CSV table of C-alpha atoms in Angstrom, one decimal:
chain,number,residue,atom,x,y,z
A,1,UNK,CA,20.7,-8.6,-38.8
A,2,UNK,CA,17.3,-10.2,-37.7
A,3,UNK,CA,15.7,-8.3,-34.8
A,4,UNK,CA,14.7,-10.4,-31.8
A,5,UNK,CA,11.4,-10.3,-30.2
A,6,UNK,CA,11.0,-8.4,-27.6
A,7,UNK,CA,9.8,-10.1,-24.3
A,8,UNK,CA,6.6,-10.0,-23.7
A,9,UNK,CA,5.2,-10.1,-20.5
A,10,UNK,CA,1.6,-10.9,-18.9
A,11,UNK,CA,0.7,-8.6,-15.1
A,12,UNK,CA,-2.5,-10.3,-13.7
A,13,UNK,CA,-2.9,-8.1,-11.1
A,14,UNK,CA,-5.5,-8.6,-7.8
A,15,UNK,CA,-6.0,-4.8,-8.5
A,16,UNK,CA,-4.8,-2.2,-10.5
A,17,UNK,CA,-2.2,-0.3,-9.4
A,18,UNK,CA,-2.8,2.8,-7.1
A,19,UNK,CA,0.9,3.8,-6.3
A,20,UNK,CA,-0.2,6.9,-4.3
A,21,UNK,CA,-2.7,4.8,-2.5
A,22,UNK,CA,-0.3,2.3,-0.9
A,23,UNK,CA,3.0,1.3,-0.9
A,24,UNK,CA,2.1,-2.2,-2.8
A,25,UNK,CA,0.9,-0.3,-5.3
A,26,UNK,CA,4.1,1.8,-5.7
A,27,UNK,CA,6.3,-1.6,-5.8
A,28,UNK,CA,3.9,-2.6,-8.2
A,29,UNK,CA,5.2,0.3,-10.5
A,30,UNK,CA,9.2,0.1,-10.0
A,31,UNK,CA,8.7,-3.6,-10.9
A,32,UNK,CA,7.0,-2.6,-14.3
A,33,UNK,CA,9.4,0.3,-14.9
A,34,UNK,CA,12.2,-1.8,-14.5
A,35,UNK,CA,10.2,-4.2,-17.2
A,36,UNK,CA,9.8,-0.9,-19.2
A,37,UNK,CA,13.9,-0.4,-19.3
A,38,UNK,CA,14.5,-3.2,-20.9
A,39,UNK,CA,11.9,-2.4,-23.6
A,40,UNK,CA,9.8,-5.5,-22.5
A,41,UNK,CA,5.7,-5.6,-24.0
A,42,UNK,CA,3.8,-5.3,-20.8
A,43,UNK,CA,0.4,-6.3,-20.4
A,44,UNK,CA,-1.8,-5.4,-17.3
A,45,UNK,CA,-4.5,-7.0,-16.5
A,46,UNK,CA,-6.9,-7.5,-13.4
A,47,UNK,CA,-10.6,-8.5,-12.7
A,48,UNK,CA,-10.6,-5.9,-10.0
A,49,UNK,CA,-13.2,-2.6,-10.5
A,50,UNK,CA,-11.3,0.2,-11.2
A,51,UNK,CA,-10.0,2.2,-8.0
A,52,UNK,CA,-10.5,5.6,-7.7
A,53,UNK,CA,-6.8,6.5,-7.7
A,54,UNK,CA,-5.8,4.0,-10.7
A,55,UNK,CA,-2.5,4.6,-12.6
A,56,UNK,CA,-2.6,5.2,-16.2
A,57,UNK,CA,-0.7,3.0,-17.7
A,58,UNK,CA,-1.0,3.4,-20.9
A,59,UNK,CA,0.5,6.6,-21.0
A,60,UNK,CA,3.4,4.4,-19.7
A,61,UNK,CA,2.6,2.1,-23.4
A,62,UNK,CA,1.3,-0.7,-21.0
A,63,UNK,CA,-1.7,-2.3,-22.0
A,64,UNK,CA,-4.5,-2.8,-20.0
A,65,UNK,CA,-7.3,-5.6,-20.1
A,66,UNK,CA,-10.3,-6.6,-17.5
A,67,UNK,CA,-10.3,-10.2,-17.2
A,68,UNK,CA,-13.1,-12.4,-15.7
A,69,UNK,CA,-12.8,-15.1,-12.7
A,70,UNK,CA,-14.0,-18.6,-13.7
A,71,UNK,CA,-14.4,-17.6,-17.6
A,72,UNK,CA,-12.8,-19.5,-20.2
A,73,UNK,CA,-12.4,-16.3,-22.3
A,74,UNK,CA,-9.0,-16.1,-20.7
A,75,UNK,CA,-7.5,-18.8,-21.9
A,76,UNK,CA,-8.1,-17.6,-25.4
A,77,UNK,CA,-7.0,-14.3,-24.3
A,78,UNK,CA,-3.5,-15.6,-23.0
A,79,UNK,CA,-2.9,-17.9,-26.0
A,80,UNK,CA,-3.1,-14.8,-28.8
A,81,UNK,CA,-0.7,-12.8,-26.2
A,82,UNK,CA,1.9,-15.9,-25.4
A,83,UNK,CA,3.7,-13.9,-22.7
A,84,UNK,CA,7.2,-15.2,-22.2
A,85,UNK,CA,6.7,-14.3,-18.5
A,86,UNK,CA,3.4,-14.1,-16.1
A,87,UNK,CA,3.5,-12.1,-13.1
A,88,UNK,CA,0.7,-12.9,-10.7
A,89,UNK,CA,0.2,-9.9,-8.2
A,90,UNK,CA,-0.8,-11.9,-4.7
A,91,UNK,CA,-1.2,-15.5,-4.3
A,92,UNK,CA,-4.5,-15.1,-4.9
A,93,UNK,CA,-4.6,-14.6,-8.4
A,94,UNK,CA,-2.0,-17.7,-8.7
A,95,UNK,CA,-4.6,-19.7,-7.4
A,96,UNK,CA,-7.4,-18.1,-9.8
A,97,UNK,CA,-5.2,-18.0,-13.1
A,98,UNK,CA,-2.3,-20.5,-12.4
A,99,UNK,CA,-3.7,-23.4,-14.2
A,100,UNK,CA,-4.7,-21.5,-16.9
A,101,UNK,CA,-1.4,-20.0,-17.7
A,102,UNK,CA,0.0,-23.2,-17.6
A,103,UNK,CA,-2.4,-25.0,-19.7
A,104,UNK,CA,-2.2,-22.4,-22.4
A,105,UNK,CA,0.9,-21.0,-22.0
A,106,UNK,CA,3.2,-23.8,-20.3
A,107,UNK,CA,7.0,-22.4,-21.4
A,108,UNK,CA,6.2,-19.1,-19.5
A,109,UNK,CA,7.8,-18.1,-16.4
A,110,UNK,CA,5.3,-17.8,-13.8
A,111,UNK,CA,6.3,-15.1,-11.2
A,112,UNK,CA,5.0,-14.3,-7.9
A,113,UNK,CA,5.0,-10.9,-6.2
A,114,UNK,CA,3.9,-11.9,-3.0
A,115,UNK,CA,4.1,-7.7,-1.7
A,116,UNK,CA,4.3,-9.1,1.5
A,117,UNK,CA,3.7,-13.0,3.4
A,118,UNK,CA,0.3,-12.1,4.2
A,119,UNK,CA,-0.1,-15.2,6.1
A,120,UNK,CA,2.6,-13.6,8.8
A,121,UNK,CA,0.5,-10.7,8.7
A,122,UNK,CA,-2.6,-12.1,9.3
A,123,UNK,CA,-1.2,-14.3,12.2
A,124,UNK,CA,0.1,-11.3,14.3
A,125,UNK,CA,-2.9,-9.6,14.0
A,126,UNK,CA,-4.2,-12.7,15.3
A,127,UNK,CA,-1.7,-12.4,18.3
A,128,UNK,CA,-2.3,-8.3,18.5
A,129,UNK,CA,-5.9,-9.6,19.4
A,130,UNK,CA,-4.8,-12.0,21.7
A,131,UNK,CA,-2.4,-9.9,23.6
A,132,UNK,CA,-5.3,-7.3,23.9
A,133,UNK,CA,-7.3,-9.1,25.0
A,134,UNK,CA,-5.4,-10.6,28.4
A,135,UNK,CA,-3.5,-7.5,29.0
A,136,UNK,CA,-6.4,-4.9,28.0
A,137,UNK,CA,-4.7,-1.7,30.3
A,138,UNK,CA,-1.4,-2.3,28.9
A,139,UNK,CA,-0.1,0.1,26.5
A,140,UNK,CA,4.1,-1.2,26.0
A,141,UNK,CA,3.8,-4.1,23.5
A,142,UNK,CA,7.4,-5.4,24.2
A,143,UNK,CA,6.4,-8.9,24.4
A,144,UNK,CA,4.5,-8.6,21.3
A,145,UNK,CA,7.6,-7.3,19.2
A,146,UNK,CA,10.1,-9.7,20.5
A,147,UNK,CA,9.4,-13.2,18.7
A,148,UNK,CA,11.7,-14.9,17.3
A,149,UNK,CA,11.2,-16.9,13.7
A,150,UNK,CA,10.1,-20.3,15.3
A,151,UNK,CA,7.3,-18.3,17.2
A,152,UNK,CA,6.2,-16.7,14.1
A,153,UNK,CA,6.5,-20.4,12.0
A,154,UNK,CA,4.4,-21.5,15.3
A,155,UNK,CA,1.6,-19.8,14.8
A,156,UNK,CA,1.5,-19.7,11.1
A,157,UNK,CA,1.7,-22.9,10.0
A,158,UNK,CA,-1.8,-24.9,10.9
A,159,UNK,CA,-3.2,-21.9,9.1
A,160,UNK,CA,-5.1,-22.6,6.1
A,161,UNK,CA,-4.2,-19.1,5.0
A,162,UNK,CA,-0.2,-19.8,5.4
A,163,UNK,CA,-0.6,-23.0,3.3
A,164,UNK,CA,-2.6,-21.7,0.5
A,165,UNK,CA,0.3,-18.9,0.2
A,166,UNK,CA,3.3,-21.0,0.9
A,167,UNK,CA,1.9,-23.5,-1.7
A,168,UNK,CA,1.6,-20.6,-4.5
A,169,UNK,CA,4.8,-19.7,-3.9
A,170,UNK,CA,6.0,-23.1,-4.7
A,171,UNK,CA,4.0,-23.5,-7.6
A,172,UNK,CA,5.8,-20.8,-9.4
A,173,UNK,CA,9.3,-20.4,-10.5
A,174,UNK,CA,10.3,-17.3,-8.5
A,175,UNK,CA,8.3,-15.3,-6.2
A,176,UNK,CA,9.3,-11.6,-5.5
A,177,UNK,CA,10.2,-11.1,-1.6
A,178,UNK,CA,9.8,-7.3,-0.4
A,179,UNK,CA,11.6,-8.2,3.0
A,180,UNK,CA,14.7,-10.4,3.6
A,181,UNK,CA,13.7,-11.8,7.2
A,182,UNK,CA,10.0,-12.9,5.2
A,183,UNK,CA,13.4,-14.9,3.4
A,184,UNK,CA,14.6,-16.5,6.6
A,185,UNK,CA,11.1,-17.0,7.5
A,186,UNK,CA,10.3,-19.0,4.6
A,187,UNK,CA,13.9,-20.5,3.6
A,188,UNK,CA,15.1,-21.7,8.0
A,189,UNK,CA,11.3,-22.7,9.1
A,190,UNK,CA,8.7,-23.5,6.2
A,191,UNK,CA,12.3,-24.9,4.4
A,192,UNK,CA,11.4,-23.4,1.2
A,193,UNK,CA,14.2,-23.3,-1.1
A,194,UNK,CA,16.1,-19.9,-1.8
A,195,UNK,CA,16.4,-20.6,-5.5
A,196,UNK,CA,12.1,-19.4,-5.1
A,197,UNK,CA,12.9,-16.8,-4.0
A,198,UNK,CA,13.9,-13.2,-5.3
A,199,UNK,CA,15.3,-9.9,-2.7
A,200,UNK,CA,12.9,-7.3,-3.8
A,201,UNK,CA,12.3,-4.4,-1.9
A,202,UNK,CA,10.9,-1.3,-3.3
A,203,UNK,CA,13.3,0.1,-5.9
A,204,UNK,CA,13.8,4.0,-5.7
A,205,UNK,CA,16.2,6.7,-6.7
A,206,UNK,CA,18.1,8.2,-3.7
A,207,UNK,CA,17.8,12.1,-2.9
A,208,UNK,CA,21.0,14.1,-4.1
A,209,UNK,CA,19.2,17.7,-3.5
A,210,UNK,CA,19.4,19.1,-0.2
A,211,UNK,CA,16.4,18.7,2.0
A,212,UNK,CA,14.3,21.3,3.6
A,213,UNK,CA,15.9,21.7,7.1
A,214,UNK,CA,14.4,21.5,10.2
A,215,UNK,CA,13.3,25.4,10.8
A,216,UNK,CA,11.1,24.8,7.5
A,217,UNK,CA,9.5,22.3,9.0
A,218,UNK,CA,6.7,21.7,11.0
A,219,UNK,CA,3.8,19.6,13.0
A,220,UNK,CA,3.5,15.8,12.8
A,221,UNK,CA,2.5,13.4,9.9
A,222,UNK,CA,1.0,10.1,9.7
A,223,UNK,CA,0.1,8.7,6.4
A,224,UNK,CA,-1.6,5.5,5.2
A,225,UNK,CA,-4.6,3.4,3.5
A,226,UNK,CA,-7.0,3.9,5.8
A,227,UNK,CA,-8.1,-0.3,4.1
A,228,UNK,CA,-4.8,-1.6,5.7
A,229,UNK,CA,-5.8,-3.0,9.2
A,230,UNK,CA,-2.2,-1.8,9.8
A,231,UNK,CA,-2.7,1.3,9.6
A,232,UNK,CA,-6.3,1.8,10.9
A,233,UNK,CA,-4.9,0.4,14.6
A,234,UNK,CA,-2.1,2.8,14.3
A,235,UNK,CA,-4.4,5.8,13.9
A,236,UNK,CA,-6.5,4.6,16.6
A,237,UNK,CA,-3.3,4.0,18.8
A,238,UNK,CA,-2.0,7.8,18.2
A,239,UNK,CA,-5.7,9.3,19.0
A,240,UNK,CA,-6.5,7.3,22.0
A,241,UNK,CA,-2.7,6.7,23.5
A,242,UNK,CA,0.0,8.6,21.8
A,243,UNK,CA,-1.0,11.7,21.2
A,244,UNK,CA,-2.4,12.8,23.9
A,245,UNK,CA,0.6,12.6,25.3
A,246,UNK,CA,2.9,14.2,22.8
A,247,UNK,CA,0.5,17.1,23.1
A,248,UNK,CA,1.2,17.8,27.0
A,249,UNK,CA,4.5,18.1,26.4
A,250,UNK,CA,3.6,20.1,22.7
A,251,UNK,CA,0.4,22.1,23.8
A,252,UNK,CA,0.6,23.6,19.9
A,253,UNK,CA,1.4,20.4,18.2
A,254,UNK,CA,-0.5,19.4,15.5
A,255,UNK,CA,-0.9,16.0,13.8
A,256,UNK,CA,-2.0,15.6,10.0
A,257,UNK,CA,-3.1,12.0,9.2
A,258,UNK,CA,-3.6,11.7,5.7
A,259,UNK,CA,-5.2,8.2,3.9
A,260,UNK,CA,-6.7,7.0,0.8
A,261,UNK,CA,-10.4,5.4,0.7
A,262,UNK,CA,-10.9,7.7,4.2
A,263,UNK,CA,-14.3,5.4,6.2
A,264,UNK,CA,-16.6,7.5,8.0
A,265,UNK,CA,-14.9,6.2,11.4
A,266,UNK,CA,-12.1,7.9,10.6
A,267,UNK,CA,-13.4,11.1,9.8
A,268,UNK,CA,-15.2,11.2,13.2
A,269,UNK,CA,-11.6,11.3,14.4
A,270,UNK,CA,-11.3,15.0,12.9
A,271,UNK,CA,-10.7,17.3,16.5
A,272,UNK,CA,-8.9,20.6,15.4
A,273,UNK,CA,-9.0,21.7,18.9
A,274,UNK,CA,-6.9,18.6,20.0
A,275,UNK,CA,-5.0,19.0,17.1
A,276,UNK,CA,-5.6,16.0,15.8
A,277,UNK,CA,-6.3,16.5,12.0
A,278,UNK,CA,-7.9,13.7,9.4
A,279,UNK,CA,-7.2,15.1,6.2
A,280,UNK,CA,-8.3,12.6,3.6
A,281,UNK,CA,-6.1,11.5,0.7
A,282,UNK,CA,-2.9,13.3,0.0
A,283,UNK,CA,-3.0,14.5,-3.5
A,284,UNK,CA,1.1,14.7,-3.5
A,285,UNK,CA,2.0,12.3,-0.8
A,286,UNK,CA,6.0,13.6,-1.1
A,287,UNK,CA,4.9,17.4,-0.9
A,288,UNK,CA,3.1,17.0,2.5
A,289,UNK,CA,6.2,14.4,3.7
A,290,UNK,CA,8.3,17.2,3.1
A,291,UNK,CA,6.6,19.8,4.9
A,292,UNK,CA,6.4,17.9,8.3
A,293,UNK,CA,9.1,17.8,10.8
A,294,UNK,CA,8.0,14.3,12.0
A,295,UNK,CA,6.5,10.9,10.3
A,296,UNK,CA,5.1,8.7,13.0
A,297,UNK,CA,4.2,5.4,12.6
A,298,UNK,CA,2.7,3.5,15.3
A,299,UNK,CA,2.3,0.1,13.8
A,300,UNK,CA,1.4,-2.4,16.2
A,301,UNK,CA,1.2,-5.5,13.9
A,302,UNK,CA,2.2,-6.1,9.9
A,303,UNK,CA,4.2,-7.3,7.6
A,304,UNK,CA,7.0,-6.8,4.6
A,305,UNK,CA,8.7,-3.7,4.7
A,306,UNK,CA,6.8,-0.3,5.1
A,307,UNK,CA,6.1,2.3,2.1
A,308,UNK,CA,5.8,5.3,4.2
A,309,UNK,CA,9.0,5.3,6.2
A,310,UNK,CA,10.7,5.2,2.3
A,311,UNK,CA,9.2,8.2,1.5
A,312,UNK,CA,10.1,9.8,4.9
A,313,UNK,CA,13.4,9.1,4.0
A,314,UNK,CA,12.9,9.7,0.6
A,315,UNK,CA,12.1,13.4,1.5
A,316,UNK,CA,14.2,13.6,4.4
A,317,UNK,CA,11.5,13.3,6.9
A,318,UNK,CA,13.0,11.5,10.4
A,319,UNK,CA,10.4,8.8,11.7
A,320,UNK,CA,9.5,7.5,14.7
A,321,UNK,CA,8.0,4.0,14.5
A,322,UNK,CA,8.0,0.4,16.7
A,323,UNK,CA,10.0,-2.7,15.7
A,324,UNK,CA,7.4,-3.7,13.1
A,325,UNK,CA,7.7,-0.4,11.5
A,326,UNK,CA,11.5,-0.8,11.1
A,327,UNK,CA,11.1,-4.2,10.6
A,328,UNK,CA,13.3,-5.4,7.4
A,329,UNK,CA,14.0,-1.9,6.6
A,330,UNK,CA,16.9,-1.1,8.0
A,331,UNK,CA,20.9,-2.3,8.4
A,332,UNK,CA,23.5,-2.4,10.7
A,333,UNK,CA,23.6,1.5,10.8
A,334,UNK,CA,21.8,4.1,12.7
A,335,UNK,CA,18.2,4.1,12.3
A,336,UNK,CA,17.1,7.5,10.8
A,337,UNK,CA,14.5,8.2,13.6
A,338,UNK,CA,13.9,6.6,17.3
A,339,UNK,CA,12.3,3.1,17.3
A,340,UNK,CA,10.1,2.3,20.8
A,341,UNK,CA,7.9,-0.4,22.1
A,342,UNK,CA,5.4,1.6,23.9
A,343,UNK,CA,3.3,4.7,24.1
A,344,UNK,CA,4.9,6.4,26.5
A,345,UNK,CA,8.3,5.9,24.6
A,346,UNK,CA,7.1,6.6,21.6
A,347,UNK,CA,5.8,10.1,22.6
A,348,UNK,CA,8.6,10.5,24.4
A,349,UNK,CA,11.0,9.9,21.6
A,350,UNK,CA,8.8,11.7,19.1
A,351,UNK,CA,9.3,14.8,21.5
A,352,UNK,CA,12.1,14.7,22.1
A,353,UNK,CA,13.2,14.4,18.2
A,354,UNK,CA,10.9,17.2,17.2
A,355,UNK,CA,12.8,19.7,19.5
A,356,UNK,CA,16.3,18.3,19.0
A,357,UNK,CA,17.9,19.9,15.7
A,358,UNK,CA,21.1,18.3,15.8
A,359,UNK,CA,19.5,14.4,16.4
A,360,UNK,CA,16.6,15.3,13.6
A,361,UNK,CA,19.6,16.6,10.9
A,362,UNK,CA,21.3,13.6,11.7
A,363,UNK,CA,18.3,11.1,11.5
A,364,UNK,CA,17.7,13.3,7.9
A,365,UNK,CA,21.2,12.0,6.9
A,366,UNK,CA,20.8,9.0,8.0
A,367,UNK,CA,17.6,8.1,6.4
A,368,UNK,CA,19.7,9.6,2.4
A,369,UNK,CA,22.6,6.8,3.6
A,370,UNK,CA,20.1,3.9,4.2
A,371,UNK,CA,18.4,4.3,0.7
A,372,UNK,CA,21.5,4.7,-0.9
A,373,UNK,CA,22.9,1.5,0.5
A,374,UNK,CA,19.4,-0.7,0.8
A,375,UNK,CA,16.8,1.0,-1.8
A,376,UNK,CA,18.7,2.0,-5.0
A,377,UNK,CA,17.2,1.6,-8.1
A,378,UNK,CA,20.2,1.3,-10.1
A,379,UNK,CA,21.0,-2.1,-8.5
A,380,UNK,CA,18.1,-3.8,-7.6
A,381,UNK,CA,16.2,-3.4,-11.1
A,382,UNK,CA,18.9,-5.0,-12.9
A,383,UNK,CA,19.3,-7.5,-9.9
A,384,UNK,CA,15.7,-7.9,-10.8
A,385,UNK,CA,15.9,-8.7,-14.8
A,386,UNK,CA,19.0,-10.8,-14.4
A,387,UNK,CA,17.2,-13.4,-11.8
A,388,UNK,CA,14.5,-13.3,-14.1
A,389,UNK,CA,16.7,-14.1,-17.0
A,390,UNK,CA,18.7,-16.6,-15.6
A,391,UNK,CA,15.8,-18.5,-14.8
A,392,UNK,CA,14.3,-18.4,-18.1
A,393,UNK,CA,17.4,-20.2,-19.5
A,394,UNK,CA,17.5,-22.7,-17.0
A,395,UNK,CA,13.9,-23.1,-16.9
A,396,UNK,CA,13.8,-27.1,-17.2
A,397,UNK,CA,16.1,-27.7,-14.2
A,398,UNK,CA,14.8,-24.9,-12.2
A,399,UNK,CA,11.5,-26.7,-12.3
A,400,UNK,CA,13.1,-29.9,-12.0
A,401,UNK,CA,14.4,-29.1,-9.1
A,402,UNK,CA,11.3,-27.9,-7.5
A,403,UNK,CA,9.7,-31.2,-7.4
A,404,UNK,CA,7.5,-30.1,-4.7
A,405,UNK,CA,6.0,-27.4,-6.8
A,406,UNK,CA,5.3,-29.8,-9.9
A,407,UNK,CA,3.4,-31.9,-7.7
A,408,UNK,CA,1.7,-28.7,-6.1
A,409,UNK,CA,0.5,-27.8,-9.6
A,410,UNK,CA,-0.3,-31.4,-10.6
A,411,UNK,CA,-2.9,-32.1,-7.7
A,412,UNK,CA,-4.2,-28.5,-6.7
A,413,UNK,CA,-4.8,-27.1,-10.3
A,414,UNK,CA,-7.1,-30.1,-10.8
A,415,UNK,CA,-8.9,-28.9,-8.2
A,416,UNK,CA,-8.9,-25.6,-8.9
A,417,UNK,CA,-9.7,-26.1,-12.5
A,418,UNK,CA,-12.9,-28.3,-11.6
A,419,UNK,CA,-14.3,-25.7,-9.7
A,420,UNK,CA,-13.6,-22.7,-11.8
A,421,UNK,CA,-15.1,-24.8,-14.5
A,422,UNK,CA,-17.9,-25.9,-12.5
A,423,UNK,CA,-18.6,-22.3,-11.5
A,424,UNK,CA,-18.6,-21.2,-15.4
A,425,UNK,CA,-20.7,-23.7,-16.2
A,426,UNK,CA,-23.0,-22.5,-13.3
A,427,UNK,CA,-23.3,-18.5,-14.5
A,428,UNK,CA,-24.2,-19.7,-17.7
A,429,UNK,CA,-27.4,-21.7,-16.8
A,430,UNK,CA,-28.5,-18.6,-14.3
C-alpha cells in the first residue's frame, strides 16, 4: 500500500500568533489544531517582529519562518515547500503575497481568514466619532446600535478600505467568516457569493465540570488588548461613565481590567481607592475569568464575534455587554448575561446581576448551553476540513465560477507585483 502525502499547508500570517493576547490570536490556533488533526504539515510564517506573548509552535511540530515584504526570496521559499493550501491571515497579507503564491504555486488553494470585516469595523468607529461628536452629553447609544445591513453597506462601500478587503476576499477560493451576519453583510449587500465564504467562529470544547458558584466569586472583570481601539473606548467608557455608577450602588466593588501591551494611558487609570484596578496582562486569562462574579464589556463599536465573552462563558462567568458585544454570538435563546444600550443600563443591569444568585446561576447555564450549541469544536473543525476539501476537488469550477475574482487577480496582482518589484529593486540600490 503506497502512503499518500500528507497535505501540506503554507500560514502567512500578518503576526504571529499570541492566543492569550487577543481573541484573533486564539482563532488563529483552533484553525491550526484542527489542521494538526488531520495530520496536515503546517508551516507558519510572518514578516511581523516577534510579539512578546508569541505561541510556540514548534512544540506544536509547526514550522516557523520570517518572511520579507517586496523580496523575491519568497518565491523561492514557496516553490521548495509547494503547499497544497495557503492561508493568508488578513487581507493584508493577500494583497502582499497573493501574486506570489499564485505565480509559484498556482494549484494551491488560497484561503482567507479574514478574523473579522475590518472594513465594518473601521466604518463604525467612524460613526462612533460622528455620533460623539453631535451628541457630546449623551451617554445611551441606542441609535448607534440599531442599523440595519443597508446602513452599514452605506457607509462602507465608497471606502477604499472596504474595497481593498472585499476584493481579497474575492481573489481567493474561500475566506474564513468568524460571524454569520458579516455573511449577510457580504452575501445580501456587497452580493458576494456564499460559495466564498466559510462559517467559522472560534472552535472550543464546551465545559462538562461544574463551575465555581456564585458565593466563590467576586468583584468585576474586564479584559482585553489594550491595541484594539475596541477595547481602549470601552475602558475609557467604564472609568469615566459606568463605573462610577456601579460603585454608588457597590461602595466595595472592585473592577480588575486586565490587557496585553498595557500604554502608559492606561496605567494612569490605576485608582485603588475608586476601585478601579489596571492590572496589566493576565498571565492565565481563564484563572482570573473564573474568579470574578462579573465580565463587563462595554463595547461601543466593533466587529466579528468577541473572544472575551467565550471565555466568560467558557468559565462560567455571566457578562454584561451592549448589542455589539453580543453581536453574532448568540441564538434564539437566552442570553447568558444582560445586554443594554446605555450607561445607566448597563450599571444598572450589571448590579443588579451581581446581587441576584438565581439570575447569575442561570446566565452561568445559559452561557455552557450557547457554546454547546454555537461553539463546539467537535463540529465546526471537521465542518472546517470538509469545506476545505471539497473545494480542493472542485478547484477548476470553483474558480470558474468566480469570474470576478480571476479578473480581480488578473488586473490587481499586476499592479501589485510592479510595485513590490519596483520596491525590491529600490532596497537594493540604497
Amino acid at each position: 500500500m503506497i502512503n499518500q502525502p500528507s497535505t501540506q499547508v503554507l500560514v502567512i500570517g500578518y503576526v504571529w500568533p499570541e492566543p492569550r493576547s487577543s481573541a484573533a490570536g486564539g482563532h488563529m490556533m483552533q484553525i491550526l489544531e484542527t489542521f494538526l488533526t488531520q495530520g496536515w504539515d503546517i508551516t507558519f510564517s510572518s514578516p511581523a517582529a516577534l510579539g512578546e506573548h508569541k505561541a510556540d509552535l514548534s512544540t506544536l511540530g509547526i514550522a516557523e519562518c520570517a518572511i520579507e515584504l517586496n523580496n523575491s526570496s519568497f518565491d523561492d521559499f514557496i516553490r521548495e515547500l509547494a503547499p497544497d493550501i495557503v492561508l493568508f491571515d488578513r487581507f493584508m497579507m493577500e494583497e502582499q503575497f497573493g501574486w506570489r503564491v499564485e505565480k509559484c504555486c498556482p494549484d494551491a488553494l488560497r484561503v482567507l481568514e479574514t478574523s473579522d470585516l475590518q472594513s465594518l469595523r473601521d466604518a463604525r468607529h467612524q460613526r462612533f466619532k460622528d455620533h460623539v461628536k453631535t451628541h457630546p452629553d449623551s451617554d445611551d447609544f441606542a441609535a448607534l446600535f440599531a442599523p440595519d445591513l443597508g446602513d452599514e453597506f452605506q457607509r462602507m462601500a465608497d471606502t477604499d478600505l472596504a474595497k481593498r478587503e472585499i476584493a481579497a476576499i474575492y481573489r481567493c477560493d474561500i475566506s474564513l467568516m468568524i460571524s454569520d451576519l458579516e455573511i449577510r453583510l457580504l452575501t445580501e449587500q456587497f452580493n458576494v457569493p456564499a460559495a466564498l465564504l466559510h462559517w467559522c467562529p472560534l472552535m472550543m470544547q464546551p465545559p462538562t465540570a461544574a463551575f465555581a458558584p456564585f458565593e466563590d466569586r467576586a468583584h468585576f472583570l474586564s479584559i482585553g488588548n489594550f491595541r484594539h481601539a475596541p477595547n481602549w473606548d470601552a475602558v475609557l467608557w467604564m472609568k469615566n461613565s459606568l463605573w462610577p455608577l456601579i460603585r454608588q450602588q457597590l461602595p466595595g466593588a472592585q473592577l480588575h481590567v486586565y490587557g496585553a501591551y498595557t500604554p502608559p494611558k492606561a496605567t494612569a487609570l490605576h485608582n485603588p481607592a475608586q476601585g478601579f484596578h489596571v492590572m496589566n496582562w493576565a498571565e492565565d486569562a481563564l484563572q482570573v475569568m473564573s474568579a470574578a462574579r462579573i465580565c463587563l464589556a462595554p463595547l461601543r463599536f466593533g466587529a466579528g464575534i468577541k473572544g472575551k465573552l467565550a471565555d466568560a462563558m467558557l468559565c462560567g462567568t455571566p457578562n454584561v455587554t451592549t448589542p455589539i458585544g453580543a453581536e453574532a454570538m448568540g441564538d434564539e435563546q437566552p442570553w447568558p448575561g444582560m445586554i443594554e444600550h446605555g450607561a445607566q443600563a448597563l450599571a444598572a443591569a450589571a448590579v443588579a446581576l451581581y446581587q441576584d444568585r438565581e439570575r447569575w446561576t442561570q446566565a452561568q447555564e445559559q452561557g455552557r448551553q450557547l457554546l454547546a450549541r454555537r461553539y463546539d469544536q467537535r463540529i465546526l473543525g471537521p465542518a472546517l476540513v470538509q469545506c476545505l476539501e471539497n473545494c480542493r476537488i472542485h478547484l477548476a469550477s470553483h474558480r470558474r465560477n468566480n469570474f470576478t475574482g480571476s479578473m480581480l487577480r488578473h488586473h490587481a496582482h499586476k499592479s501589485t507585483q510592479y510595485m513590490s518589484q519596483w520596491i525590491e529593486a529600490k532596497n537594493r540600490t540604497v
